[in-house]
Amino acid sequence: MKLSRISAIAAVAMTMPLAVVGEAAAQNEQFIPSLVYRTGAYAPNGIPFANGVNDYMAMLNDRDGGVNGVKIVLEECETGYATDRGVECYERLKGKGPTGAAAVSPLSTGITFALTEKAPADKIPLLTMGYGRSESADGSVFSWNFPLLGTYWSAADILIQHVAKKGSLKGKKIVLVYHDSPYGKEPIPVLQDHAKKHGYTFEPIPVTHPGVEQKAVWLKIRQGRPDYVFLWGWGVMNSTSIKEAAAVNYPRDKMYGVWWSGAEPDVLPAGDGAKGYNALALHPAGTVYEVHKDVFKHLYDKGKGMAKRDEVGHVLYNRGLINAMLTIEAIKTAQAKFGKKPMTGDQVRWGFENLNLTAAHIKALGFDGLVSPLKVSCADHEGARKARIQQWDGKQWVYTTEWIEADTKYLRPKMEAAAKAYAAEKKIEARNCAKQS
Amino acid sequence: MIYREAGQFKTTYRADQAVFPILQDRIAILLILAVAFIGVPALASDYLFLAILIPFLILSMAAIGLNILVGYCGQISLGTGGFMAVGAYAAYNIALRVPELNLLIVFLLAGGCAALVGVLFGIPSLRIKGFYLAVATLAAQFFLDWLFSRVGWFTNYTASGSVTAPQLKFFGYIVHAPTGKYLLCLCLVTVAAVVAKNLVRGRLGRSWMAIRDMDIAAEIIGIRPLQAKLSAFAVSSFFIGVSGALWAFVYLESWEPLAFDINRSFSLLFMVIIGGLGSILGCFLGAAFITIMPIFLNQVPAALGIPLSTATVSHLEFMIFGALIVFFLIVEPHGLARLWAIGKQKLRLWPFPH
């Protein structure tokens, strides 16, 4: 009796969400899905990024009433960094709002790979800022992927350029400690190729997800004493690596992280042990930029911000802001062509492809100093491929170099070859970029 | 009142041994099949197909495979994720190297590869039992994980270790629409369920169950443990392999070894335990519970209009889901299928309990 009542209630509750999913949305809204992970092993890094994205959109709604009068509706979906849940989230959110999802930022290389297969059919662009498939920078094959600001191949090239400047790499030894997933494996071909060119020995050492068990890896490094260790980690793996490096007394200033291994949650848990650790930086941390003033004024002063006030301006929070800004600018570019109304994914794709952020434009947006100018085109979906090296001084990240640009002449043919192989395997016909407007 | 078998006389052994001896059950199953094959494709949305039904069906098939091994033959396995990976990578490699082959054959061959690997890792089961066997099959999981992420040949030397499935092409027709993918999975799962149900009713299934209930007694009455155990591993791994190929080709389309990690093995084992060991229906119930329930719980607050942060929602999801598992295991340790069987028994007498 009791059980049957419970099951009856359960049955009623069961049908409800499915019924409400199809709820009609207001017409003048731009729907943007946000795939986040606020739980699990990658939460320390996922949370600030998600907060940044959320705050920028909320700030625009408060300050400008949205984007060109179209209200922004952001909906989060928790993926937990798992590919199957990410696909579920994408399917859940792709059709929402009057025009469907404007663009998707998966924030996971694994989910990016899965969505690369699905997004073209749904006509939704993928913004993979600083991650994703490296060869997707070739827009003639990967029409729907936008790895803006830099790919992992660019990152690997920049790191090698930097360490090569410190002295010849001939006979040196470089170890890559990487997250054992497509994310961590992406830089390997470039680092291997450089090894031949520069004459260093290269050894990649994988770390199994989630990366809290690294004792064996660092013992190996202590024995091998490599000249440099590159770190391609994410989530708790980063802080664990730095802690283990300190434990085996490997010099932290010989360690270089990719830009996903260079945020506060990566170094803070290691305490003093993180001092001297280097990482690539796509942009600085801090709250001295114009956009933060607006974020404080429109959100935090009203008690509406997503993050804690003192977490605003952390590296990944700022990256979230930039990610949101790039999405919005693509929508604005599309609106300039198609009219000031909610854009479809197809139109936003055009917006991304014709995105041209000049220095003046960036200044007007309040991102002066945070983003360097970038110009996307049909052939080049990366837009810009520059980073600086930053060092953790125990309290904050300090820049130690000027901007280093990845060597396009070297990387471009590799990218094109990889993209061509993908196109052949998937039987995609590459677009002729000379004919694209 | 409705569910009563009075008056249904069985005059042949054949009728008595039918899969569904009761008329009402036959009608119900036909209705379910009609809804699944005709009703659902006509009504369901893309989201329902791609995010709920397709993963549910594929994992049901994997659960059927695992249930044959764990539920019917009593051999605990934690290598399911690994065997799914064998199916996925075998299908990828066969489709890549012999592109003219029909995909259905590719899936079957992938199942065959998984069956071979399953038999190989099933050999220790002849000497070790219970928890020790579980640990031994863990070795399969880790070894296969390692194999597919380290040996470049399996991934066609892709730089990132992630591979993409080719187009789903059957007899010159490209399956692209969600409905088509759903029907493809549904057909294969239906066939798998029918085959499994009949296998476990036959000589082979009875020898598995004899081994499960007491292997020494089974040996004394003339059942060969070697054949019984290894055939269970083979059949089980075959289904798991096909489901792995489907998971990769139809659901994910692009995958990495992480898609088949140890968590996949655990969640499949939970499906089988919660659904009901030794029950084909239980596989479907368990798969529905483990795959759909978290997604459902995740959407309840938003659907009810309760403003909760994303983090709170997913914490709640974990807590309620965990509590539900405990609840069902306390209410009915033999699984959801057993609950259903009890319900049917009660229904026979209802509304007159005497």
Coordinates of C-alpha atoms in Angstrom, one line a residue, chain A:
Chain A
M1 CA 0.0 0.0 0.0
K2 CA 2.6 2.4 1.1
L3 CA 5.0 1.4 -1.6
S4 CA 2.3 1.7 -4.3
R5 CA 1.6 5.3 -3.1
I6 CA 5.3 6.1 -3.3
S7 CA 5.6 4.7 -6.7
A8 CA 2.5 6.6 -7.9
I9 CA 4.1 9.9 -6.7
A10 CA 7.3 8.9 -8.3
A11 CA 5.5 8.2 -11.6
V12 CA 3.9 11.6 -11.5
A13 CA 7.2 13.3 -10.7
M14 CA 8.8 11.3 -13.4
T15 CA 6.7 12.8 -16.2
M16 CA 7.0 16.4 -15.1
P17 CA 10.5 17.4 -16.2
L18 CA 10.0 15.8 -19.6
A19 CA 6.8 17.8 -20.0
V20 CA 8.3 21.1 -19.0
V21 CA 11.3 20.8 -21.2
G22 CA 9.4 22.1 -24.2
E23 CA 8.4 25.3 -22.4
A24 CA 8.0 28.2 -24.8
A25 CA 10.7 30.8 -24.5
A26 CA 10.3 34.6 -25.0
Q27 CA 11.1 35.7 -28.5
N28 CA 13.8 38.3 -28.0
E29 CA 16.3 36.1 -26.2
Q30 CA 19.7 34.8 -27.1
F31 CA 20.2 31.4 -25.6
I32 CA 23.7 30.4 -24.6
P33 CA 24.4 27.0 -23.0
S34 CA 27.2 26.7 -20.5
L35 CA 28.8 23.3 -19.9
V36 CA 30.4 23.5 -16.5
Y37 CA 31.8 21.3 -13.8
R38 CA 31.3 22.5 -10.4
T39 CA 31.8 19.1 -8.8
G40 CA 34.4 16.3 -9.1
A41 CA 38.1 16.2 -9.5
Y42 CA 38.2 19.2 -11.9
A43 CA 35.9 21.5 -9.9
P44 CA 38.7 23.7 -8.4
N45 CA 39.4 24.8 -12.0
G46 CA 35.9 24.5 -13.4
I47 CA 34.2 26.7 -10.9
P48 CA 36.1 30.0 -11.4
F49 CA 35.8 29.6 -15.2
A50 CA 32.1 29.0 -15.0
N51 CA 31.7 32.0 -12.6
G52 CA 33.5 34.2 -15.0
V53 CA 31.3 33.2 -18.0
N54 CA 28.2 33.7 -15.9
D55 CA 29.2 37.0 -14.4
Y56 CA 30.1 38.5 -17.8
M57 CA 26.7 37.6 -19.3
A58 CA 24.9 38.8 -16.2
M59 CA 26.8 42.0 -16.2
L60 CA 25.9 42.6 -19.9
N61 CA 22.2 42.0 -19.1
D62 CA 22.3 44.4 -16.3
R63 CA 24.4 47.1 -18.0
D64 CA 23.2 47.0 -21.6
G65 CA 20.1 44.9 -21.3
G66 CA 21.9 42.1 -23.2
V67 CA 23.6 42.2 -26.6
N68 CA 22.2 44.8 -28.9
G69 CA 18.9 44.7 -27.0
V70 CA 18.6 41.0 -27.1
K71 CA 18.5 39.5 -23.6
I72 CA 21.1 36.8 -22.9
V73 CA 19.8 33.7 -21.3
L74 CA 22.5 31.5 -20.0
E75 CA 21.9 28.0 -18.7
E76 CA 24.4 25.8 -17.0
C77 CA 24.7 22.1 -17.2
E78 CA 27.0 20.0 -15.0
T79 CA 29.2 17.6 -17.0
G80 CA 31.6 16.6 -14.3
Y81 CA 34.2 16.5 -17.1
A82 CA 32.7 13.2 -18.2
T83 CA 32.2 12.8 -22.0
D84 CA 28.9 11.0 -21.9
R85 CA 27.4 13.5 -19.5
G86 CA 28.8 16.3 -21.7
V87 CA 27.0 14.9 -24.7
E88 CA 23.8 14.6 -22.7
C89 CA 24.1 18.3 -21.6
Y90 CA 24.7 19.3 -25.2
E91 CA 21.7 17.4 -26.4
R92 CA 19.6 18.9 -23.6
L93 CA 20.6 22.5 -24.3
K94 CA 21.2 22.7 -28.0
G95 CA 17.6 23.4 -29.0
K96 CA 16.6 25.8 -26.2
G97 CA 15.6 29.4 -26.7
P98 CA 14.0 30.9 -29.8
T99 CA 17.0 30.3 -32.0
G100 CA 18.7 27.4 -30.3
A101 CA 22.2 27.4 -28.7
A102 CA 24.3 30.2 -30.1
A103 CA 27.7 28.5 -29.4
V104 CA 29.0 25.8 -27.1
S105 CA 32.1 25.9 -25.0
P106 CA 32.7 22.3 -23.8
L107 CA 35.7 23.1 -21.6
S108 CA 37.0 19.6 -22.0
T109 CA 39.0 18.2 -24.8
G110 CA 37.2 14.9 -24.6
I111 CA 33.8 16.5 -24.9
T112 CA 35.2 18.7 -27.7
F113 CA 36.2 15.6 -29.7
A114 CA 32.7 14.1 -29.3
L115 CA 30.9 17.3 -30.1
T116 CA 33.1 18.0 -33.2
E117 CA 31.2 15.0 -34.7
K118 CA 27.8 16.3 -33.7
A119 CA 27.9 20.1 -34.0
P120 CA 28.1 20.4 -37.8
A121 CA 24.8 18.4 -38.1
D122 CA 23.1 20.7 -35.6
K123 CA 24.8 23.8 -37.0
I124 CA 26.2 25.0 -33.7
P125 CA 29.7 26.5 -33.5
L126 CA 32.1 25.2 -30.9
L127 CA 34.3 27.7 -29.1
T128 CA 37.3 25.9 -27.7
M129 CA 39.4 28.8 -26.5
G130 CA 42.9 27.6 -25.8
Y131 CA 42.0 23.9 -26.0
G132 CA 40.4 21.3 -28.2
R133 CA 41.7 19.7 -31.4
S134 CA 44.8 21.4 -32.6
E135 CA 44.2 20.8 -36.3
S136 CA 40.8 22.3 -36.0
A137 CA 42.6 25.7 -36.4
D138 CA 42.3 24.8 -40.1
G139 CA 38.8 26.3 -40.7
S140 CA 38.5 25.0 -44.2
V141 CA 38.0 21.5 -42.8
F142 CA 36.7 22.2 -39.3
S143 CA 34.1 24.8 -40.2
W144 CA 32.4 24.7 -36.8
N145 CA 35.4 24.6 -34.4
F146 CA 37.0 27.8 -33.2
P147 CA 40.1 27.1 -31.0
L148 CA 40.6 30.9 -30.5
L149 CA 43.7 32.4 -28.9
G150 CA 45.8 29.2 -29.3
T151 CA 45.9 25.5 -29.6
Y152 CA 48.1 23.0 -27.7
W153 CA 50.4 22.7 -30.7
S154 CA 51.0 26.5 -30.4
A155 CA 51.5 26.1 -26.7
A156 CA 54.1 23.4 -27.1
D157 CA 55.9 25.4 -29.8
I158 CA 55.9 28.5 -27.5
L159 CA 57.4 26.6 -24.6
I160 CA 60.1 25.1 -26.8
Q161 CA 60.9 28.6 -28.2
H162 CA 61.2 29.9 -24.6
V163 CA 63.5 27.2 -23.3
A164 CA 65.6 27.2 -26.4
K165 CA 66.3 30.9 -25.8
K166 CA 67.9 30.0 -22.5
G167 CA 70.6 27.9 -24.2
S168 CA 70.9 25.3 -26.8
L169 CA 68.7 22.3 -26.2
K170 CA 71.2 19.9 -27.8
G171 CA 71.7 16.9 -25.5
K172 CA 69.2 18.2 -23.0
K173 CA 66.3 16.1 -21.7
I174 CA 62.7 17.3 -21.5
V175 CA 59.9 15.3 -19.8
L176 CA 56.3 15.9 -20.4
V177 CA 54.0 15.0 -17.5
Y178 CA 50.6 14.8 -19.1
H179 CA 47.0 14.1 -18.2
D180 CA 46.3 10.7 -19.9
S181 CA 43.5 11.9 -22.2
P182 CA 43.3 13.6 -25.6
Y183 CA 44.0 16.8 -23.8
G184 CA 47.4 15.7 -22.5
K185 CA 48.4 13.9 -25.6
E186 CA 47.8 16.8 -28.0
P187 CA 51.2 18.4 -27.6
I188 CA 53.2 15.2 -28.0
P189 CA 53.6 15.2 -31.8
V190 CA 55.0 18.8 -31.8
L191 CA 57.3 18.1 -28.9
Q192 CA 58.6 14.9 -30.6
D193 CA 59.1 16.7 -33.8
H194 CA 61.0 19.5 -32.1
A195 CA 63.2 16.9 -30.4
K196 CA 64.5 15.9 -33.7
K197 CA 65.1 19.5 -34.8
H198 CA 66.7 20.7 -31.6
G199 CA 68.4 17.5 -30.6
Y200 CA 66.9 17.0 -27.1
T201 CA 65.6 13.7 -25.8
F202 CA 61.9 13.8 -25.1
E203 CA 60.1 11.5 -22.7
P204 CA 56.3 11.7 -22.2
I205 CA 55.0 10.4 -18.9
P206 CA 51.2 9.9 -18.6
V207 CA 49.3 10.5 -15.4
T208 CA 46.0 8.6 -15.1
H209 CA 42.8 10.5 -14.5
P210 CA 42.2 12.2 -12.0
G211 CA 45.9 12.5 -11.3
V212 CA 46.1 12.3 -7.5
E213 CA 48.5 9.4 -7.7
Q214 CA 51.9 10.6 -9.0
K215 CA 54.5 9.2 -6.7
A216 CA 56.0 6.8 -9.4
V217 CA 56.1 9.6 -12.0
W218 CA 58.1 11.9 -9.8
L219 CA 60.5 9.2 -8.6
K220 CA 61.2 8.6 -12.2
I221 CA 61.9 12.3 -12.7
R222 CA 64.1 12.3 -9.7
Q223 CA 66.2 9.5 -11.2
G224 CA 66.3 11.0 -14.7
R225 CA 66.9 14.6 -13.6
P226 CA 65.5 16.1 -16.8
D227 CA 66.5 19.6 -17.7
Y228 CA 62.9 20.7 -18.0
V229 CA 59.6 19.3 -17.0
F230 CA 56.5 20.4 -19.0
L231 CA 53.2 19.9 -17.2
W232 CA 50.0 19.3 -19.1
G233 CA 47.6 18.8 -16.3
W234 CA 44.1 19.9 -15.2
G235 CA 42.2 20.0 -11.9
V236 CA 43.8 18.3 -8.9
M237 CA 46.5 16.8 -11.1
N238 CA 48.3 20.2 -11.3
S239 CA 48.6 20.9 -7.6
T240 CA 49.6 17.2 -7.0
S241 CA 52.4 17.5 -9.6
I242 CA 53.8 20.6 -8.0
K243 CA 53.6 19.1 -4.5
E244 CA 55.3 16.0 -5.7
A245 CA 58.0 18.0 -7.4
A246 CA 58.6 19.8 -4.2
A247 CA 58.7 16.4 -2.4
V248 CA 61.4 15.0 -4.7
N249 CA 63.1 18.4 -4.7
Y250 CA 62.9 18.9 -8.5
P251 CA 63.6 22.6 -9.1
R252 CA 60.2 24.3 -9.7
D253 CA 61.7 27.0 -11.9
K254 CA 62.6 24.2 -14.4
M255 CA 58.9 23.3 -14.6
Y256 CA 56.6 24.8 -17.2
G257 CA 52.9 24.4 -17.2
V258 CA 50.5 24.9 -20.1
W259 CA 48.0 27.7 -19.6
W260 CA 45.6 25.2 -18.0
S261 CA 48.2 24.5 -15.4
G262 CA 48.9 28.0 -14.4
A263 CA 46.1 29.2 -12.2
E264 CA 45.7 29.9 -8.5
P265 CA 44.0 26.5 -7.6
D266 CA 47.1 24.8 -9.1
V267 CA 49.7 26.5 -7.0
L268 CA 47.9 27.5 -3.7
P269 CA 47.5 23.9 -2.4
A270 CA 51.3 23.4 -2.8
G271 CA 52.0 26.4 -0.6
D272 CA 55.6 27.5 -0.6
G273 CA 56.5 24.5 -2.7
A274 CA 55.0 26.2 -5.7
K275 CA 57.4 29.2 -5.6
G276 CA 59.3 29.6 -8.8
Y277 CA 56.9 27.4 -10.8
N278 CA 56.3 28.7 -14.4
A279 CA 53.4 28.4 -16.7
L280 CA 52.2 29.8 -19.9
A281 CA 49.7 32.7 -19.7
L282 CA 47.1 33.6 -22.2
H283 CA 46.2 36.7 -20.2
P284 CA 47.0 38.2 -16.8
A285 CA 45.2 37.7 -13.5
G286 CA 44.0 40.7 -11.5
T287 CA 41.1 43.1 -11.3
V288 CA 42.7 46.3 -12.5
Y289 CA 41.0 46.1 -15.9
E290 CA 38.0 48.1 -17.0
V291 CA 35.7 45.1 -17.4
H292 CA 36.2 44.3 -13.7
K293 CA 34.9 47.7 -12.7
D294 CA 31.7 47.0 -14.5
V295 CA 31.5 43.5 -13.0
F296 CA 31.9 44.9 -9.5
K297 CA 29.5 47.8 -10.1
H298 CA 26.7 45.8 -11.7
L299 CA 27.0 42.5 -9.8
Y300 CA 29.1 42.4 -6.7
D301 CA 28.0 45.8 -5.3
K302 CA 24.4 44.5 -5.6
G303 CA 25.3 41.2 -4.1
K304 CA 24.5 39.3 -7.4
G305 CA 27.9 37.9 -8.4
M306 CA 28.5 34.2 -8.8
A307 CA 31.9 34.0 -7.2
K308 CA 33.2 35.3 -3.9
R309 CA 34.3 38.9 -4.2
D310 CA 38.0 38.1 -3.7
E311 CA 38.0 35.4 -6.3
V312 CA 37.2 37.8 -9.0
G313 CA 40.3 38.3 -11.1
H314 CA 41.7 34.9 -10.6
V315 CA 43.3 33.5 -13.7
L316 CA 40.5 31.1 -14.6
Y317 CA 37.8 33.7 -13.7
N318 CA 39.4 36.1 -16.1
R319 CA 39.5 33.3 -18.7
G320 CA 35.8 32.8 -18.2
L321 CA 35.2 36.5 -18.8
I322 CA 37.3 36.3 -22.0
N323 CA 35.5 33.2 -23.2
A324 CA 32.1 34.9 -22.6
M325 CA 33.3 38.1 -24.3
L326 CA 34.5 36.2 -27.4
T327 CA 31.1 34.5 -27.7
I328 CA 29.3 37.8 -27.3
E329 CA 31.5 39.5 -29.9
A330 CA 30.8 36.7 -32.4
I331 CA 27.1 37.2 -31.8
K332 CA 27.6 41.0 -32.3
T333 CA 29.5 40.4 -35.5
A334 CA 26.8 38.2 -36.7
Q335 CA 24.1 40.8 -35.7
A336 CA 25.9 43.4 -37.7
K337 CA 25.3 41.3 -40.8
F338 CA 22.0 39.6 -40.1
G339 CA 20.1 42.2 -37.9
K340 CA 19.7 42.9 -34.2
K341 CA 17.8 39.9 -33.2
P342 CA 18.6 36.5 -31.7
M343 CA 21.1 34.7 -33.8
T344 CA 21.0 31.1 -34.9
G345 CA 24.1 28.9 -34.5
D346 CA 24.7 29.1 -38.2
Q347 CA 24.8 32.9 -38.0
V348 CA 27.0 32.9 -35.0
R349 CA 29.4 30.7 -36.8
W350 CA 29.7 33.4 -39.5
G351 CA 30.2 35.8 -36.7
F352 CA 33.1 33.8 -35.3
E353 CA 34.7 33.4 -38.7
N354 CA 34.6 37.1 -39.3
L355 CA 35.6 38.1 -35.8
N356 CA 38.1 40.9 -35.9
L357 CA 39.1 42.3 -32.6
T358 CA 41.3 45.4 -33.0
A359 CA 43.1 47.0 -30.1
A360 CA 40.7 49.9 -30.1
H361 CA 37.7 47.5 -30.1
I362 CA 39.2 45.6 -27.1
K363 CA 39.8 48.8 -25.3
A364 CA 36.2 49.8 -25.8
L365 CA 35.1 46.5 -24.4
G366 CA 37.2 47.0 -21.2
F367 CA 39.5 44.2 -22.0
D368 CA 42.6 46.3 -22.7
G369 CA 45.6 44.4 -21.3
L370 CA 43.6 41.2 -21.0
V371 CA 43.3 40.2 -24.6
S372 CA 45.6 40.9 -27.5
P373 CA 44.1 41.7 -30.9
L374 CA 42.9 38.7 -32.9
K375 CA 41.5 38.2 -36.4
V376 CA 39.7 35.1 -37.4
S377 CA 39.3 34.0 -41.0
C378 CA 38.0 31.0 -42.9
A379 CA 41.5 29.5 -43.1
D380 CA 42.6 30.5 -39.6
H381 CA 40.2 29.6 -36.8
E382 CA 42.8 30.3 -34.1
G383 CA 42.9 34.1 -34.5
A384 CA 46.0 34.6 -32.4
R385 CA 48.7 32.3 -31.1
K386 CA 50.6 34.2 -28.5
A387 CA 51.4 33.6 -24.8
R388 CA 53.7 34.9 -22.2
I389 CA 55.5 33.0 -19.5
Q390 CA 54.5 33.7 -15.9
Q391 CA 56.1 32.7 -12.7
W392 CA 54.4 32.1 -9.3
D393 CA 56.3 34.2 -6.7
G394 CA 54.5 32.7 -3.7
K395 CA 51.7 35.2 -3.8
Q396 CA 50.9 36.0 -7.3
W397 CA 51.7 35.3 -10.9
V398 CA 54.4 37.6 -12.4
Y399 CA 55.2 37.8 -16.1
T400 CA 58.8 36.9 -16.9
T401 CA 58.7 37.3 -20.6
E402 CA 57.1 39.4 -23.4
W403 CA 54.6 37.9 -25.7
I404 CA 56.0 34.9 -27.6
E405 CA 54.3 34.0 -30.8
A406 CA 54.0 30.4 -32.1
D407 CA 55.9 29.7 -35.3
T408 CA 53.1 29.6 -37.9
K409 CA 55.4 28.7 -40.7
Y410 CA 56.4 25.6 -38.8
L411 CA 53.0 24.6 -37.4
R412 CA 50.7 25.5 -40.3
P413 CA 51.7 22.7 -42.7
K414 CA 51.4 20.2 -39.8
M415 CA 48.0 21.4 -39.0
E416 CA 46.9 21.3 -42.6
A417 CA 48.2 17.8 -43.0
A418 CA 46.3 16.6 -39.9
A419 CA 43.2 18.3 -41.0
K420 CA 43.5 16.8 -44.5
A421 CA 43.8 13.4 -42.9
Y422 CA 40.7 14.0 -40.8
A423 CA 38.8 15.2 -43.9
A424 CA 39.8 12.1 -45.8
E425 CA 38.8 9.8 -43.0
K426 CA 35.4 11.5 -42.5
K427 CA 34.9 12.1 -46.3
I428 CA 34.5 15.9 -45.7
E429 CA 35.1 18.2 -48.6
A430 CA 37.3 21.1 -47.5
R431 CA 35.9 24.5 -48.2
N432 CA 37.8 26.8 -50.6
C433 CA 38.7 29.6 -48.3
A434 CA 39.6 31.9 -51.2
K435 CA 36.0 32.0 -52.2
Q436 CA 34.6 32.7 -48.7
S437 CA 33.4 36.2 -48.0

